GROMACS .gro file of C-alpha atoms in nm:
model
  407
    1MET     CA    1   3.834  -4.347   0.363
    2ASN     CA    2   3.886  -4.313   0.754
    3ASP     CA    3   3.705  -4.069   0.967
    4PRO     CA    4   3.565  -4.222   1.235
    5GLY     CA    5   3.578  -3.860   1.403
    6LEU     CA    6   3.357  -3.707   1.155
    7THR     CA    7   3.068  -3.945   1.052
    8VAL     CA    8   2.998  -4.253   1.254
    9GLY     CA    9   2.713  -4.168   1.469
   10SER     CA   10   2.571  -3.927   1.242
   11LYS     CA   11   2.190  -3.903   1.228
   12VAL     CA   12   2.004  -4.026   0.889
   13LEU     CA   13   1.689  -4.014   0.858
   14VAL     CA   14   1.537  -4.232   0.574
   15VAL     CA   15   1.171  -4.174   0.430
   16ASP     CA   16   1.031  -4.458   0.195
   17ASP     CA   17   0.669  -4.567   0.157
   18LYS     CA   18   0.792  -4.936   0.168
   19LYS     CA   19   0.890  -5.151   0.448
   20GLU     CA   20   1.126  -5.361   0.285
   21ASN     CA   21   1.321  -5.031   0.129
   22LEU     CA   22   1.375  -4.871   0.454
   23ASP     CA   23   1.459  -5.213   0.624
   24ILE     CA   24   1.706  -5.222   0.347
   25LEU     CA   25   1.820  -4.872   0.421
   26THR     CA   26   1.891  -4.873   0.741
   27HIS     CA   27   2.044  -5.232   0.770
   28ILE     CA   28   2.333  -5.086   0.488
   29LEU     CA   29   2.345  -4.765   0.721
   30GLU     CA   30   2.358  -4.890   1.055
   31GLY     CA   31   2.653  -5.086   0.952
   32GLU     CA   32   2.827  -4.814   0.894
   33GLY     CA   33   2.802  -4.672   1.202
   34TYR     CA   34   2.526  -4.454   1.162
   35GLU     CA   35   2.181  -4.374   1.377
   36VAL     CA   36   1.887  -4.426   1.171
   37SER     CA   37   1.537  -4.263   1.189
   38PHE     CA   38   1.263  -4.345   0.945
   39ALA     CA   39   0.937  -4.189   0.825
   40MET     CA   40   0.679  -4.381   0.520
   41GLU     CA   41   0.514  -4.031   0.442
   42GLY     CA   42   0.648  -3.672   0.316
   43GLU     CA   43   0.419  -3.476   0.598
   44LYS     CA   44   0.557  -3.733   0.874
   45ALA     CA   45   0.892  -3.684   0.755
   46ILE     CA   46   0.898  -3.311   0.811
   47GLN     CA   47   0.736  -3.373   1.160
   48ILE     CA   48   1.030  -3.606   1.256
   49ALA     CA   49   1.310  -3.412   1.086
   50SER     CA   50   1.146  -3.091   1.311
   51VAL     CA   51   1.207  -3.303   1.627
   52TYR     CA   52   1.502  -3.532   1.525
   53LEU     CA   53   1.710  -3.286   1.311
   54PRO     CA   54   1.900  -3.542   1.116
   55ASP     CA   55   2.253  -3.488   0.938
   56LEU     CA   56   2.130  -3.572   0.635
   57ILE     CA   57   1.810  -3.704   0.462
   58LEU     CA   58   1.736  -3.991   0.217
   59LEU     CA   59   1.432  -3.943   0.064
   60ASP     CA   60   1.216  -4.133  -0.168
   61VAL     CA   61   1.007  -3.978  -0.502
   62MET     CA   62   0.690  -4.174  -0.500
   63MET     CA   63   0.489  -4.179  -0.159
   64PRO     CA   64   0.198  -4.148  -0.075
   65GLY     CA   65   0.020  -3.754   0.024
   66ILE     CA   66   0.307  -3.483  -0.109
   67ASP     CA   67   0.556  -3.680  -0.343
   68GLY     CA   68   0.930  -3.660  -0.256
   69PHE     CA   69   1.008  -3.339  -0.434
   70GLU     CA   70   0.724  -3.135  -0.245
   71THR     CA   71   0.831  -3.333   0.045
   72CYS     CA   72   1.203  -3.156  -0.002
   73ARG     CA   73   1.084  -2.871  -0.117
   74ARG     CA   74   0.909  -2.774   0.219
   75ILE     CA   75   1.203  -2.863   0.407
   76LYS     CA   76   1.432  -2.625   0.214
   77VAL     CA   77   1.182  -2.347   0.353
   78LEU     CA   78   1.239  -2.408   0.708
   79THR     CA   79   1.506  -2.226   0.886
   80GLU     CA   80   1.604  -2.542   1.141
   81LEU     CA   81   1.622  -2.782   0.828
   82ARG     CA   82   1.758  -2.592   0.505
   83ASP     CA   83   2.086  -2.660   0.535
   84ILE     CA   84   2.042  -3.062   0.602
   85PRO     CA   85   2.149  -3.243   0.299
   86ILE     CA   86   1.867  -3.431   0.102
   87ILE     CA   87   1.981  -3.739  -0.120
   88PHE     CA   88   1.664  -3.899  -0.300
   89VAL     CA   89   1.689  -4.246  -0.372
   90THR     CA   90   1.453  -4.329  -0.662
   91GLY     CA   91   1.367  -4.544  -0.903
   92LYS     CA   92   1.295  -4.224  -1.141
   93ALA     CA   93   1.620  -4.236  -1.333
   94ASP     CA   94   1.487  -3.989  -1.589
   95VAL     CA   95   1.725  -3.700  -1.661
   96SER     CA   96   1.390  -3.473  -1.630
   97ASP     CA   97   1.312  -3.635  -1.286
   98ILE     CA   98   1.703  -3.604  -1.172
   99LEU     CA   99   1.699  -3.224  -1.268
  100ARG     CA  100   1.350  -3.149  -1.070
  101ALA     CA  101   1.548  -3.316  -0.768
  102PHE     CA  102   1.846  -3.040  -0.767
  103GLN     CA  103   1.582  -2.780  -0.840
  104VAL     CA  104   1.388  -2.859  -0.517
  105GLY     CA  105   1.718  -2.842  -0.340
  106ALA     CA  106   1.889  -3.191  -0.335
  107ILE     CA  107   2.196  -3.229  -0.333
  108ASP     CA  108   2.268  -3.557  -0.499
  109TYR     CA  109   2.078  -3.868  -0.572
  110VAL     CA  110   2.105  -4.243  -0.562
  111THR     CA  111   1.875  -4.508  -0.802
  112LYS     CA  112   1.732  -4.794  -0.732
  113PRO     CA  113   1.785  -5.089  -0.703
  114ILE     CA  114   2.071  -4.967  -0.442
  115ARG     CA  115   2.400  -5.022  -0.469
  116HIS     CA  116   2.566  -5.029  -0.160
  117GLU     CA  117   2.915  -4.898  -0.232
  118GLU     CA  118   2.782  -4.618  -0.360
  119LEU     CA  119   2.503  -4.562  -0.140
  120CYS     CA  120   2.770  -4.509   0.146
  121ALA     CA  121   3.031  -4.367  -0.096
  122ARG     CA  122   2.771  -4.060  -0.137
  123VAL     CA  123   2.639  -4.033   0.227
  124LYS     CA  124   2.978  -4.055   0.342
  125THR     CA  125   3.085  -3.770   0.174
  126HIS     CA  126   2.810  -3.492   0.219
  127LEU     CA  127   2.829  -3.593   0.578
  128GLN     CA  128   3.202  -3.517   0.586
  129LEU     CA  129   3.169  -3.204   0.366
  130ARG     CA  130   2.900  -3.092   0.598
  131ARG     CA  131   3.110  -3.155   0.936
  132LEU     CA  132   3.418  -3.022   0.768
  133MET     CA  133   3.203  -2.700   0.730
  134THR     CA  134   3.115  -2.717   1.100
  135ILE     CA  135   3.423  -2.774   1.222
  136ARG     CA  136   3.557  -2.454   1.038
  137ASP     CA  137   3.336  -2.241   1.208
  138GLU     CA  138   3.351  -2.392   1.532
  139LEU     CA  139   3.761  -2.304   1.437
  140ILE     CA  140   3.664  -1.955   1.345
  141ALA     CA  141   3.398  -1.894   1.662
  142GLN     CA  142   3.655  -2.024   1.928
  143MET     CA  143   4.004  -1.836   1.788
  144ARG     CA  144   3.782  -1.477   1.776
  145GLN     CA  145   3.646  -1.542   2.129
  146GLN     CA  146   3.989  -1.649   2.243
  147ASN     CA  147   4.116  -1.317   2.074
  148ILE     CA  148   3.812  -1.150   2.267
  149ARG     CA  149   3.932  -1.271   2.585
  150LEU     CA  150   4.335  -1.169   2.549
  151GLU     CA  151   4.196  -0.811   2.453
  152LYS     CA  152   4.046  -0.794   2.787
  153MET     CA  153   4.367  -0.835   2.988
  154SER     CA  154   4.507  -0.545   3.184
  155VAL     CA  155   4.669  -0.713   3.407
  156VAL     CA  156   4.984  -0.901   3.241
  157ASN     CA  157   5.183  -1.112   3.472
  158GLU     CA  158   5.387  -1.428   3.430
  159GLU     CA  159   5.107  -1.692   3.422
  160LYS     CA  160   4.879  -1.422   3.143
  161LEU     CA  161   5.164  -1.407   2.969
  162ALA     CA  162   5.250  -1.751   2.901
  163GLN     CA  163   4.857  -1.814   2.812
  164SER     CA  164   4.876  -1.507   2.589
  165GLU     CA  165   5.197  -1.710   2.437
  166LYS     CA  166   5.026  -2.032   2.437
  167MET     CA  167   4.721  -1.855   2.240
  168SER     CA  168   4.905  -1.692   1.966
  169HIS     CA  169   5.072  -2.051   1.872
  170LEU     CA  170   4.722  -2.193   1.883
  171GLY     CA  171   4.585  -1.869   1.687
  172GLU     CA  172   4.879  -1.915   1.423
  173LEU     CA  173   4.802  -2.284   1.434
  174ILE     CA  174   4.456  -2.224   1.334
  175GLY     CA  175   4.512  -1.968   1.092
  176GLU     CA  176   4.729  -2.206   0.880
  177LEU     CA  177   4.456  -2.458   0.935
  178THR     CA  178   4.199  -2.210   0.830
  179HIS     CA  179   4.386  -2.097   0.546
  180GLU     CA  180   4.516  -2.458   0.431
  181LEU     CA  181   4.149  -2.616   0.433
  182SER     CA  182   4.022  -2.350   0.229
  183THR     CA  183   4.192  -2.531  -0.078
  184PRO     CA  184   4.062  -2.907  -0.082
  185LEU     CA  185   3.745  -2.696   0.034
  186GLY     CA  186   3.768  -2.490  -0.256
  187ILE     CA  187   3.807  -2.695  -0.483
  188SER     CA  188   3.526  -2.931  -0.357
  189THR     CA  189   3.268  -2.602  -0.394
  190THR     CA  190   3.391  -2.550  -0.781
  191ALA     CA  191   3.360  -2.930  -0.842
  192LEU     CA  192   2.992  -2.935  -0.722
  193SER     CA  193   2.934  -2.579  -0.836
  194THR     CA  194   3.032  -2.746  -1.175
  195LEU     CA  195   2.755  -2.950  -1.156
  196SER     CA  196   2.505  -2.717  -1.099
  197ASP     CA  197   2.616  -2.549  -1.419
  198ASN     CA  198   2.593  -2.900  -1.598
  199THR     CA  199   2.267  -2.936  -1.447
  200GLN     CA  200   2.148  -2.612  -1.540
  201GLU     CA  201   2.284  -2.702  -1.920
  202ILE     CA  202   2.095  -3.012  -1.931
  203SER     CA  203   1.768  -2.814  -1.790
  204THR     CA  204   1.769  -2.618  -2.067
  205ASN     CA  205   1.860  -2.866  -2.319
  206ILE     CA  206   1.557  -3.037  -2.174
  207GLN     CA  207   1.343  -2.753  -2.183
  208SER     CA  208   1.422  -2.688  -2.582
  209ASP     CA  209   1.398  -3.081  -2.671
  210LYS     CA  210   1.760  -3.051  -2.799
  211LEU     CA  211   1.921  -3.323  -2.497
  212SER     CA  212   2.100  -3.583  -2.711
  213LYS     CA  213   2.221  -3.934  -2.555
  214SER     CA  214   2.579  -3.797  -2.612
  215LYS     CA  215   2.506  -3.490  -2.402
  216LEU     CA  216   2.344  -3.703  -2.119
  217ILE     CA  217   2.633  -3.951  -2.117
  218LYS     CA  218   2.874  -3.673  -2.062
  219PHE     CA  219   2.733  -3.532  -1.792
  220LEU     CA  220   2.697  -3.850  -1.610
  221ASP     CA  221   3.067  -3.884  -1.694
  222VAL     CA  222   3.155  -3.500  -1.572
  223THR     CA  223   2.882  -3.612  -1.275
  224ALA     CA  224   3.151  -3.920  -1.165
  225GLU     CA  225   3.481  -3.744  -1.243
  226ASN     CA  226   3.378  -3.459  -0.980
  227TYR     CA  227   3.294  -3.707  -0.711
  228ASP     CA  228   3.678  -3.820  -0.747
  229ILE     CA  229   3.777  -3.482  -0.712
  230VAL     CA  230   3.549  -3.407  -0.415
  231LEU     CA  231   3.613  -3.703  -0.218
  232SER     CA  232   4.007  -3.697  -0.279
  233ASN     CA  233   4.012  -3.321  -0.125
  234LEU     CA  234   3.778  -3.397   0.132
  235ASN     CA  235   4.047  -3.724   0.196
  236TYR     CA  236   4.306  -3.469   0.240
  237ALA     CA  237   4.116  -3.206   0.471
  238ILE     CA  238   3.998  -3.467   0.681
  239GLN     CA  239   4.327  -3.629   0.768
  240LEU     CA  240   4.470  -3.307   0.825
  241ILE     CA  241   4.169  -3.188   1.075
  242ASN     CA  242   4.230  -3.493   1.232
  243SER     CA  243   4.602  -3.407   1.349
  244PHE     CA  244   4.523  -3.070   1.412
  245LYS     CA  245   4.266  -3.198   1.657
  246LYS     CA  246   4.497  -3.454   1.826
  247ILE     CA  247   4.801  -3.223   1.877
  248VAL     CA  248   4.621  -2.871   1.956
  249VAL     CA  249   4.300  -3.016   2.144
  250GLY     CA  250   4.518  -3.191   2.374
  251GLU     CA  251   4.687  -2.872   2.503
  252PHE     CA  252   4.380  -2.786   2.705
  253ASN     CA  253   4.415  -3.129   2.857
  254PRO     CA  254   4.615  -3.177   3.163
  255ASN     CA  255   4.600  -3.565   3.224
  256SER     CA  256   4.825  -3.810   3.092
  257SER     CA  257   4.757  -4.056   2.805
  258LYS     CA  258   4.924  -4.365   2.688
  259LEU     CA  259   5.073  -4.215   2.313
  260GLU     CA  260   5.250  -4.365   2.020
  261LEU     CA  261   5.560  -4.155   1.963
  262ALA     CA  262   5.621  -4.196   1.620
  263ASN     CA  263   5.252  -4.139   1.493
  264PHE     CA  264   5.230  -3.847   1.748
  265LEU     CA  265   5.580  -3.689   1.560
  266HIS     CA  266   5.348  -3.753   1.252
  267ASP     CA  267   5.069  -3.550   1.357
  268ILE     CA  268   5.313  -3.297   1.455
  269LEU     CA  269   5.489  -3.249   1.150
  270HIS     CA  270   5.129  -3.284   0.940
  271ILE     CA  271   5.012  -2.985   1.126
  272LEU     CA  272   5.313  -2.754   1.105
  273ARG     CA  273   5.323  -2.841   0.682
  274PRO     CA  274   5.106  -2.525   0.568
  275LYS     CA  275   5.461  -2.298   0.781
  276LEU     CA  276   5.670  -2.544   0.580
  277LYS     CA  277   5.534  -2.504   0.243
  278HIS     CA  278   5.640  -2.145   0.291
  279MET     CA  279   5.981  -2.212   0.356
  280PRO     CA  280   6.279  -2.323   0.160
  281HIS     CA  281   6.363  -2.606   0.502
  282GLN     CA  282   6.303  -2.963   0.593
  283ILE     CA  283   6.271  -3.118   0.899
  284LYS     CA  284   6.368  -3.537   0.947
  285VAL     CA  285   6.263  -3.760   1.197
  286GLU     CA  286   6.435  -4.060   1.338
  287CYS     CA  287   6.208  -4.219   1.579
  288PRO     CA  288   6.206  -4.633   1.661
  289GLU     CA  289   5.826  -4.740   1.601
  290ASN     CA  290   5.806  -4.904   1.928
  291ILE     CA  291   5.857  -4.635   2.151
  292SER     CA  292   5.541  -4.530   2.347
  293LEU     CA  293   5.472  -4.369   2.680
  294ASN     CA  294   5.269  -4.210   2.942
  295VAL     CA  295   5.241  -3.812   2.937
  296GLN     CA  296   5.061  -3.507   2.896
  297ALA     CA  297   5.030  -3.513   2.518
  298GLY     CA  298   4.970  -3.143   2.525
  299ALA     CA  299   5.277  -3.084   2.717
  300LEU     CA  300   5.470  -3.249   2.482
  301SER     CA  301   5.350  -3.084   2.187
  302GLN     CA  302   5.398  -2.745   2.273
  303VAL     CA  303   5.735  -2.854   2.396
  304LEU     CA  304   5.839  -2.989   2.078
  305ILE     CA  305   5.637  -2.714   1.833
  306ASN     CA  306   5.785  -2.420   2.020
  307LEU     CA  307   6.177  -2.584   1.959
  308ILE     CA  308   6.086  -2.660   1.591
  309ASN     CA  309   5.950  -2.341   1.564
  310ASN     CA  310   6.259  -2.139   1.750
  311ALA     CA  311   6.474  -2.318   1.496
  312LEU     CA  312   6.311  -2.226   1.179
  313ILE     CA  313   6.276  -1.866   1.330
  314HIS     CA  314   6.628  -1.828   1.463
  315ALA     CA  315   6.836  -2.103   1.293
  316PHE     CA  316   6.883  -1.980   0.962
  317GLU     CA  317   6.943  -1.716   0.697
  318GLU     CA  318   6.673  -1.587   0.512
  319THR     CA  319   6.787  -1.738   0.145
  320THR     CA  320   6.939  -2.065   0.305
  321ALA     CA  321   6.753  -2.409   0.311
  322GLY     CA  322   6.811  -2.546   0.631
  323GLU     CA  323   6.787  -2.925   0.825
  324VAL     CA  324   6.574  -2.986   1.152
  325ALA     CA  325   6.631  -3.315   1.281
  326ILE     CA  326   6.416  -3.504   1.526
  327LYS     CA  327   6.575  -3.789   1.678
  328ALA     CA  328   6.421  -4.041   1.990
  329SER     CA  329   6.548  -4.311   2.174
  330THR     CA  330   6.487  -4.486   2.518
  331GLN     CA  331   6.749  -4.546   2.777
  332ALA     CA  332   6.665  -4.641   3.137
  333GLU     CA  333   6.346  -4.584   3.130
  334LYS     CA  334   6.335  -4.259   3.004
  335LEU     CA  335   6.293  -4.077   2.685
  336HIS     CA  336   6.580  -3.877   2.507
  337LEU     CA  337   6.425  -3.623   2.270
  338SER     CA  338   6.630  -3.416   2.064
  339VAL     CA  339   6.549  -3.136   1.801
  340ALA     CA  340   6.865  -3.000   1.601
  341ASP     CA  341   6.907  -2.776   1.324
  342ASN     CA  342   7.245  -2.699   1.071
  343GLY     CA  343   7.241  -2.353   1.111
  344ARG     CA  344   7.429  -2.068   1.218
  345GLY     CA  345   7.459  -2.136   1.592
  346ILE     CA  346   7.414  -1.942   1.913
  347GLY     CA  347   7.660  -1.732   2.035
  348ASP     CA  348   7.817  -1.822   2.337
  349GLU     CA  349   7.696  -1.500   2.506
  350ASN     CA  350   7.361  -1.574   2.437
  351LEU     CA  351   7.360  -1.985   2.548
  352GLU     CA  352   7.390  -1.976   2.869
  353HIS     CA  353   7.061  -1.671   2.868
  354ILE     CA  354   6.850  -1.882   2.623
  355PHE     CA  355   6.582  -2.028   2.879
  356ASP     CA  356   6.598  -1.680   3.075
  357LYS     CA  357   6.278  -1.506   3.100
  358TYR     CA  358   6.222  -1.229   2.871
  359PHE     CA  359   6.536  -1.336   2.753
  360THR     CA  360   6.512  -1.262   2.344
  361SER     CA  361   6.747  -1.193   2.058
  362LYS     CA  362   6.475  -1.022   1.860
  363ALA     CA  363   6.291  -0.818   2.078
  364ASP     CA  364   6.313  -0.509   1.781
  365GLU     CA  365   6.104  -0.785   1.588
  366GLY     CA  366   5.819  -0.827   1.880
  367GLY     CA  367   5.970  -1.148   2.038
  368SER     CA  368   5.842  -1.209   2.395
  369GLY     CA  369   6.134  -1.384   2.547
  370LEU     CA  370   5.888  -1.608   2.699
  371GLY     CA  371   5.920  -1.899   2.449
  372LEU     CA  372   6.209  -2.113   2.556
  373PHE     CA  373   6.121  -1.992   2.922
  374ILE     CA  374   5.795  -2.205   2.902
  375VAL     CA  375   5.934  -2.474   2.687
  376LYS     CA  376   6.162  -2.508   3.002
  377LYS     CA  377   5.915  -2.455   3.275
  378ILE     CA  378   5.695  -2.723   3.105
  379VAL     CA  379   5.951  -2.986   3.069
  380THR     CA  380   6.071  -2.934   3.410
  381GLU     CA  381   5.761  -2.905   3.617
  382SER     CA  382   5.491  -3.041   3.365
  383LEU     CA  383   5.670  -3.331   3.207
  384GLY     CA  384   5.917  -3.402   3.514
  385GLY     CA  385   6.221  -3.381   3.301
  386GLU     CA  386   6.538  -3.182   3.177
  387ILE     CA  387   6.656  -3.006   2.897
  388SER     CA  388   6.955  -2.882   2.757
  389CYS     CA  389   7.120  -2.654   2.478
  390GLN     CA  390   7.446  -2.747   2.302
  391SER     CA  391   7.556  -2.527   2.016
  392SER     CA  392   7.815  -2.447   1.761
  393PRO     CA  393   7.874  -2.246   1.442
  394ALA     CA  394   7.760  -2.592   1.250
  395GLY     CA  395   7.419  -2.581   1.430
  396SER     CA  396   7.216  -2.614   1.801
  397CYS     CA  397   7.085  -2.888   1.978
  398PHE     CA  398   6.811  -2.920   2.208
  399GLU     CA  399   6.819  -3.209   2.415
  400VAL     CA  400   6.489  -3.387   2.603
  401ILE     CA  401   6.491  -3.624   2.810
  402ILE     CA  402   6.166  -3.706   3.043
  403PRO     CA  403   6.041  -4.048   3.223
  404LEU     CA  404   5.864  -4.282   3.004
  405THR     CA  405   5.572  -4.220   3.274
  406SER     CA  406   5.452  -3.931   3.351
  407PRO     CA  407   5.541  -3.859   3.720
   0.00000   0.00000   0.00000
């Protein structure tokens, strides 16, 4: 699972009373790009964790002083540490010890001798899950703050209207992202809940001396199956967030940067996928793999997303399945980018006004009339290019021409 922005650089605290175990674990984790700290006894681990605030703790069971179970229990009662995921690393593979680990607050366990791939997979899974929850909360908080700021705007002028339009666009994307994330995160939570329920069932069987070998094997099989479910759903969530970060976060960055256009268009389609799931329309892309340009990525993404949304909203009848085609080519050091639809076209009486400020064909539905006006403003002023539109009863085509290198 490729997620350099989510787990690499995460802080891991390793707790084990044997130096050789610390060396092995540190070598494995640092090789995966994690920042590692360590302690050789429980009380010292709690002290270090309170200052170091790790993203995850690997905890041995058998240690001098307080053992791993007691160490975990004490960590979980501290407000600043209680949410840190703890994975037990133990040579004690008895079911009763595994159950006790879960009961004191551990989220997972790994048995000794350490299996490199298993350890890395479990560490990465729980770091990803924690980071995804954090990103989701941050996005929601940012959106709330932006909404508060917009509500306080009392004087509306052209620049503030443009910013409001932009924030409305971002707010819609964030809302769709949050909704889309709820599915893989919900499935992951359900899978982890299933593990918890099975753990409780095994615990009950142990206490009543009814644990059979077949039940134990079934428990271990269910555990493996649910881990596969968690990993696959987290992988999808990570891909969605990475695309969102590349495109949307760039809208606030005025600096030019080099981008590969084919990958850039793929990311744009990825963040529009939640919207398209509720529509009968399709988007097709024709873009050579070798087109690269130096441009304000945020400005270009806002132009493309606005043009695609404009087609999805205005081009088609409600029950008609339409197609939006995006094509890219280069000529004389310039990028030619078109967004075309096979919809109903734009009437001649409207075509000459579509880039005018406040012009909209859907004023009665709340249209601001700023979408295409802002698109033209960005193309001409921020990207140093030009935009035009041709239309017929068979559909409309917007063509954007910008230099491959920002002016």
